[in-house]
mmCIF file of C-alpha atoms in Angstrom:
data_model
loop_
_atom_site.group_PDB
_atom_site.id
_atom_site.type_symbol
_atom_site.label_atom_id
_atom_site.label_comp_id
_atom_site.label_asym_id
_atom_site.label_seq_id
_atom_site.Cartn_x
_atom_site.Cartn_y
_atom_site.Cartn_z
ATOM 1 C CA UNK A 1 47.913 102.862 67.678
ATOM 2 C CA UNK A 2 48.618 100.684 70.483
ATOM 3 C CA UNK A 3 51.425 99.191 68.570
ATOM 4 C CA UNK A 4 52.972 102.700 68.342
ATOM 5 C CA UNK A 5 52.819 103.805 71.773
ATOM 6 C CA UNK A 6 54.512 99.845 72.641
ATOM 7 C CA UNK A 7 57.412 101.043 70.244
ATOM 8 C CA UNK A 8 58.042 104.223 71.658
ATOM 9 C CA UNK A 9 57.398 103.063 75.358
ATOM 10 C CA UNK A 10 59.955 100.169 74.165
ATOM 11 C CA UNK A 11 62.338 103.001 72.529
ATOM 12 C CA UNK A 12 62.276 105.232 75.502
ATOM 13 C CA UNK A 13 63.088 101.983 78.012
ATOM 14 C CA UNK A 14 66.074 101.509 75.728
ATOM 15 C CA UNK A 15 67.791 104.566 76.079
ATOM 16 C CA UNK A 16 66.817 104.845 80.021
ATOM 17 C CA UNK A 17 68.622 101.985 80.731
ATOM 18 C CA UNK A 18 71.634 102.621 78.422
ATOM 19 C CA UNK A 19 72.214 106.192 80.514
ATOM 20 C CA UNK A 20 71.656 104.526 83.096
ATOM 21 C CA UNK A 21 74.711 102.360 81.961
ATOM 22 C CA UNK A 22 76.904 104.850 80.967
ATOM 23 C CA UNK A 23 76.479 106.636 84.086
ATOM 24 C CA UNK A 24 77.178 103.771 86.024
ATOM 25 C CA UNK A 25 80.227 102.615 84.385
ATOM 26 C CA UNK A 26 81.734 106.315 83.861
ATOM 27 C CA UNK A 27 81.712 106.594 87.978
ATOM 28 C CA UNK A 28 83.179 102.807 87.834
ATOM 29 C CA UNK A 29 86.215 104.145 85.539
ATOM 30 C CA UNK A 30 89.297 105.969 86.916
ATOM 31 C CA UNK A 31 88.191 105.940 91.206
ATOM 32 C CA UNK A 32 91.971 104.636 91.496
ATOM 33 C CA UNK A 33 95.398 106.378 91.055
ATOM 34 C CA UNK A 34 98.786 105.484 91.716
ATOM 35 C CA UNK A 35 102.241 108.209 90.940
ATOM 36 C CA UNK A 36 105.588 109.690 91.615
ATOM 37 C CA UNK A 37 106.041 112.556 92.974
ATOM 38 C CA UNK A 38 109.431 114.471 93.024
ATOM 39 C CA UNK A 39 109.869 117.094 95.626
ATOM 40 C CA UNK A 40 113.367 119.293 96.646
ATOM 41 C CA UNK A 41 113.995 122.649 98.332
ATOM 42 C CA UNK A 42 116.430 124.537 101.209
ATOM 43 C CA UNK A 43 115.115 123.887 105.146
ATOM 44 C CA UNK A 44 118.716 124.656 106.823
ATOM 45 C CA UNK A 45 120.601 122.556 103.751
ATOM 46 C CA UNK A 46 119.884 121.303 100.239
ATOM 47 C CA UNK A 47 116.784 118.815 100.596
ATOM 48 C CA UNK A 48 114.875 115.648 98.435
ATOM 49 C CA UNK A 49 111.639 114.268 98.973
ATOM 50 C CA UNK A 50 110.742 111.598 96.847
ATOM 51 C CA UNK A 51 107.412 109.771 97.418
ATOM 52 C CA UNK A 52 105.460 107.097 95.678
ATOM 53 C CA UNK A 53 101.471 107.782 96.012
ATOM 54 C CA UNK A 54 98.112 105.579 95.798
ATOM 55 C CA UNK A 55 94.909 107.363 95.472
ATOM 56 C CA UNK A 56 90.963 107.432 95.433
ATOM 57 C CA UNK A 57 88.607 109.577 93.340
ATOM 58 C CA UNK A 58 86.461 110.201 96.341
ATOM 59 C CA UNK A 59 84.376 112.546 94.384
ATOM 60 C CA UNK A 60 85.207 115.525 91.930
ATOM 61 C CA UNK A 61 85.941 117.213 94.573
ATOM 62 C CA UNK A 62 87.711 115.654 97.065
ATOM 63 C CA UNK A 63 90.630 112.903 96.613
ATOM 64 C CA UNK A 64 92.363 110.100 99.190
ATOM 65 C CA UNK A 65 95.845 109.386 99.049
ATOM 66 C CA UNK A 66 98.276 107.358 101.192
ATOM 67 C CA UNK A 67 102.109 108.195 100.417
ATOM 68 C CA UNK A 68 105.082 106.829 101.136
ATOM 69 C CA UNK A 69 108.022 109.746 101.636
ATOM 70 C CA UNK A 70 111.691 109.894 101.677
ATOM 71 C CA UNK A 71 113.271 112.899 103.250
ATOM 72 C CA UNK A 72 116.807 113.104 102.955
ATOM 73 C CA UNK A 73 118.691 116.786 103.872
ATOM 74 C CA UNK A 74 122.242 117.067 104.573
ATOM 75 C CA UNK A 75 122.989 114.266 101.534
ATOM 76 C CA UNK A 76 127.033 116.253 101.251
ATOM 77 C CA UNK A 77 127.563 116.318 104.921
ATOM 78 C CA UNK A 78 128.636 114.155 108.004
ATOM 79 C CA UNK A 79 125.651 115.168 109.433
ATOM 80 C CA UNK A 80 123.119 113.618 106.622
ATOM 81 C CA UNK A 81 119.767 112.675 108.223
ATOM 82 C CA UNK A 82 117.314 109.943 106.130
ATOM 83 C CA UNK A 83 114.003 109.804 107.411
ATOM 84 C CA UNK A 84 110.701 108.093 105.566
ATOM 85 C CA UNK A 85 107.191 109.313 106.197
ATOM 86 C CA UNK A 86 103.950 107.243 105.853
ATOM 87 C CA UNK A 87 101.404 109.329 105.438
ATOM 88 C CA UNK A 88 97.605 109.721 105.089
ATOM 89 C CA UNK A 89 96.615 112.492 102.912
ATOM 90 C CA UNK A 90 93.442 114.295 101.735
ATOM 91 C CA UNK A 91 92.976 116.904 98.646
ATOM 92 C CA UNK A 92 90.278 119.215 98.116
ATOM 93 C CA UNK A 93 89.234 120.998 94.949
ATOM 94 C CA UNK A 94 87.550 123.807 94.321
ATOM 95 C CA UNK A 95 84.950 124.129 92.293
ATOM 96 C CA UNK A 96 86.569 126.028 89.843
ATOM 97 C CA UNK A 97 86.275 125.691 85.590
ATOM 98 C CA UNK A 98 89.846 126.214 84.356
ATOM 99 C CA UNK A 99 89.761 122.564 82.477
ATOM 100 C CA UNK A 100 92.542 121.045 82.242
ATOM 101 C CA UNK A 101 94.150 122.556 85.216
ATOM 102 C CA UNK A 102 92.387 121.941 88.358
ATOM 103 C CA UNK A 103 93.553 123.786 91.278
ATOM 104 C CA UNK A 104 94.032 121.814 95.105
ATOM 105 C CA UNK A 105 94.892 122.297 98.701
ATOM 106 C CA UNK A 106 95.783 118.923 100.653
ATOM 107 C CA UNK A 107 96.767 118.173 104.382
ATOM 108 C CA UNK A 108 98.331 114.955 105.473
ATOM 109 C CA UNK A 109 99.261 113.112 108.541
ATOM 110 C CA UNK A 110 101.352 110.143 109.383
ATOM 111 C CA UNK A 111 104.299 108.385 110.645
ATOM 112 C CA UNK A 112 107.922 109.326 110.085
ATOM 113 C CA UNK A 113 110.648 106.548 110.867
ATOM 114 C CA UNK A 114 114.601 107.906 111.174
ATOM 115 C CA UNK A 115 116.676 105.707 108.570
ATOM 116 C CA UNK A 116 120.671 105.627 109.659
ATOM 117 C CA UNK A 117 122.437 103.894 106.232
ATOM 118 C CA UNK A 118 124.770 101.536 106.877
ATOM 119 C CA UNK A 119 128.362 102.216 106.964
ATOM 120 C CA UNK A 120 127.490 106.507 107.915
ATOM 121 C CA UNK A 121 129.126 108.226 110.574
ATOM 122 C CA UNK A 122 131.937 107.754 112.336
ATOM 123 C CA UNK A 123 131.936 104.017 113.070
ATOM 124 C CA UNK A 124 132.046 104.884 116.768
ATOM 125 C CA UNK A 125 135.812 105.716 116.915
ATOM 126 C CA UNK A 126 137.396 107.791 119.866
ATOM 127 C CA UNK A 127 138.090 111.346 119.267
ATOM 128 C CA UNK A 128 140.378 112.238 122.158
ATOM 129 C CA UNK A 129 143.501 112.905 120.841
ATOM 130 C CA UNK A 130 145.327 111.699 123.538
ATOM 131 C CA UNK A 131 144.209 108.454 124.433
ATOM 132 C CA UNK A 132 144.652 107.363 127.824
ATOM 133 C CA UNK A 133 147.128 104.229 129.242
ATOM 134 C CA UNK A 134 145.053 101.665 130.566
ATOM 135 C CA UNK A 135 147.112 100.424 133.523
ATOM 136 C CA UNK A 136 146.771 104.183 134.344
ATOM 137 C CA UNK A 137 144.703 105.111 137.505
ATOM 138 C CA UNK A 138 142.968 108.026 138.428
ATOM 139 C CA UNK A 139 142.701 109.928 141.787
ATOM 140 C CA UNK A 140 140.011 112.370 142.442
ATOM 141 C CA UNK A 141 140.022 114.763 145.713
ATOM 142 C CA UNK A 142 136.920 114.692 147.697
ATOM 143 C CA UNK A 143 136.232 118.478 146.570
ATOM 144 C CA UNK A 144 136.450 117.272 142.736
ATOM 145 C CA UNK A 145 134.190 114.564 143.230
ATOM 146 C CA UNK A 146 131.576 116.774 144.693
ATOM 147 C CA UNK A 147 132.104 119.081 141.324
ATOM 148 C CA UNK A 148 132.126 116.137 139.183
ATOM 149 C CA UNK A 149 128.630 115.262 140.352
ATOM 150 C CA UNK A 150 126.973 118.569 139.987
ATOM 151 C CA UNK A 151 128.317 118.598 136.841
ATOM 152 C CA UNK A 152 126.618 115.405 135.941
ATOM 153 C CA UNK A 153 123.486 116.947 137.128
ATOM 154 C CA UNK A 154 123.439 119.555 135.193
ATOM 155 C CA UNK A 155 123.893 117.415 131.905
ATOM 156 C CA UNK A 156 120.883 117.673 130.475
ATOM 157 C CA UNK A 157 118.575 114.315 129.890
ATOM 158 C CA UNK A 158 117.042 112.944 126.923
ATOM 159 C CA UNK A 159 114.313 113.989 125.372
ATOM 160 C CA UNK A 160 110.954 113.692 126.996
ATOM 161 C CA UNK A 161 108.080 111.101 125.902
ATOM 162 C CA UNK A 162 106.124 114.147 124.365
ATOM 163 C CA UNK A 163 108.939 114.920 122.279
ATOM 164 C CA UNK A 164 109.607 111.367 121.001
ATOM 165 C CA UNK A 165 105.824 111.344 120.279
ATOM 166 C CA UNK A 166 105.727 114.316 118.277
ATOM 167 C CA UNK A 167 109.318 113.667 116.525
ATOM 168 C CA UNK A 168 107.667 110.278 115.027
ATOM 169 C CA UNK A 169 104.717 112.179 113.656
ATOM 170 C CA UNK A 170 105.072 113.814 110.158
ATOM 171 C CA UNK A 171 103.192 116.377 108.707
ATOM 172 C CA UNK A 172 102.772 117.735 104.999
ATOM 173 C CA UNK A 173 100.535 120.668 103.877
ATOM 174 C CA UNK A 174 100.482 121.224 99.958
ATOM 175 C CA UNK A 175 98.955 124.240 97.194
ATOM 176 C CA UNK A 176 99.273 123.009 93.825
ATOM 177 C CA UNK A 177 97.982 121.865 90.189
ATOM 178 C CA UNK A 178 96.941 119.430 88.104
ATOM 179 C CA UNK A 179 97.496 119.027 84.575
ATOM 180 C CA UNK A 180 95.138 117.037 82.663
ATOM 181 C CA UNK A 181 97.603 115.482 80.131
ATOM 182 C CA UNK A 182 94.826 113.112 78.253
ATOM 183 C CA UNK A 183 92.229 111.104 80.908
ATOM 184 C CA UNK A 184 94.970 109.091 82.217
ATOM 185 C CA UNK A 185 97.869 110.647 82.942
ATOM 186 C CA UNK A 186 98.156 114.049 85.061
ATOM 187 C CA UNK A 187 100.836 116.377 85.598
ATOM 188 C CA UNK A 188 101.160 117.989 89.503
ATOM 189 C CA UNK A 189 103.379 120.484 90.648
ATOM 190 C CA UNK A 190 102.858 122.332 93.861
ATOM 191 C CA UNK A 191 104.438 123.710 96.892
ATOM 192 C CA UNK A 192 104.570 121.754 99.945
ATOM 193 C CA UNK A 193 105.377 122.552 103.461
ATOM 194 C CA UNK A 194 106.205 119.612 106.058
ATOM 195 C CA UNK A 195 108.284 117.988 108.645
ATOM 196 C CA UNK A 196 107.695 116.214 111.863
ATOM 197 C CA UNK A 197 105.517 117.742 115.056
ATOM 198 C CA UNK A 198 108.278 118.300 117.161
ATOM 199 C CA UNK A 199 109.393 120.923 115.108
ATOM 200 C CA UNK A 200 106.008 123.156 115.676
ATOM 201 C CA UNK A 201 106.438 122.267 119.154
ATOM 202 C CA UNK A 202 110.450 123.914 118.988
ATOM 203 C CA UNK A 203 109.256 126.556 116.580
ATOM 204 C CA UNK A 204 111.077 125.840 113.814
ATOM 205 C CA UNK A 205 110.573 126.793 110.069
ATOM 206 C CA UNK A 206 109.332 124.233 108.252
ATOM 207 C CA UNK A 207 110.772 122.463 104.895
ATOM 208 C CA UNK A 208 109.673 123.819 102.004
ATOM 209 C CA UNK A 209 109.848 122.242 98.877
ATOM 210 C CA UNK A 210 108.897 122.515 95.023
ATOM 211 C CA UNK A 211 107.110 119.043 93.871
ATOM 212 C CA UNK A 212 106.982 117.769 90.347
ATOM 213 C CA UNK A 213 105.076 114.909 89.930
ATOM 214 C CA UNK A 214 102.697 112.276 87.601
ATOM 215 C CA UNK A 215 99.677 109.980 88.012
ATOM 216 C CA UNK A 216 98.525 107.133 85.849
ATOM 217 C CA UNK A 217 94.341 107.281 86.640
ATOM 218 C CA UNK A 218 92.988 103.470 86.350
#
């Protein structure tokens, strides 16, 4: 008898520690992500936002993710702007059993860096059609002086230290998807809404965008 209850004390040891295992490696597997994501849309002009993301399975629920975001608008036009974005995200999902598709609201905030390409623009070149003579002198009355100078104090100044604060912050707010393609690979798509501070500050729309994108889970 003794020998019995040793073999199924023994047996029950066994397969306590091998759950034990299996739990333990299963929340060691697939805490890290990395992707691309693919976003475009209209906010005053045809717009891209490409980003590259890496991510952390925080828990079932809730995800980390630090992304790295282009946004170029204008792309046709002298007036093209490229910006990149740095920024801290986080995603929450719900608890809520639609397997494969799991359904997540995210919020992000980071940096945002104005990019001018080289070789853009106008290279600086004078656009008064009648150019001046240099050996020609100018002669201003007393009474246009006086206007000239109340003219220059009405031009107005640059922007303020708030506003260069809140221009160089970016902001992203996202509804979307995920696909569960096989364990490893997930599909995203979602709807995003974003731009920099200043913009909430001027009450501006912000730049929406559809995003497409795919994540390798390792």
């Amino acid at each position: 008898m003794k020998i019995k209850r040793l073999c199924v004390l023994a047996v029950l040891l066994t397969s306590s520690l091998a759950g034990a295992a299996s739990n333990s490696a299963s929340k060691s597997e697939d805490k890290y992500y990395a992707g691309l994501n693919f976003g475009a849309g209209w906010g005053g002009g045809f717009i891209m936002k490409p980003s590259v993301v890496f991510g952390y399975h925080h828990d079932k629920n809730s995800k980390f993710e630090l992304e790295v975001l282009a946004n170029m608008s204008d792309i046709t036009q002298d007036t093209r702007k490229i910006g990149a974005s740095l920024l801290a995200n986080y995603r929450y999902y719900p608890d809520l059993d639609i397997d494969p598709v799991k359904l997540y609201v995210s919020g992000g905030l980071g940096g945002y860096l104005q990019v001018i390409p080289f070789g853009f623009g106008e290279g600086g070149e004078s656009k008064d059609p009648k150019p001046k003579d240099p050996g020609a002198t100018t002669t201003l009355s007393a009474g246009e002086a006086i206007g000239a100078a109340e003219e220059n104090k009405k031009e107005p100044s640059g922007p303020s230290l708030v506003d260069k604060i809140l221009g160089s912050i970016s902001y992203k707010l996202k509804v979307g998807v995920d696909y569960e393609i096989t364990p490893q690979i997930v599909g995203a798509v979602g709807v995003t809404a974003g731009g920099q501070l200043s913009g909430i500050k001027e009450l501006q729309i912000p730049d929406a965008t559809l995003e497409v994108g795919i994540r390798y889970n390792f």
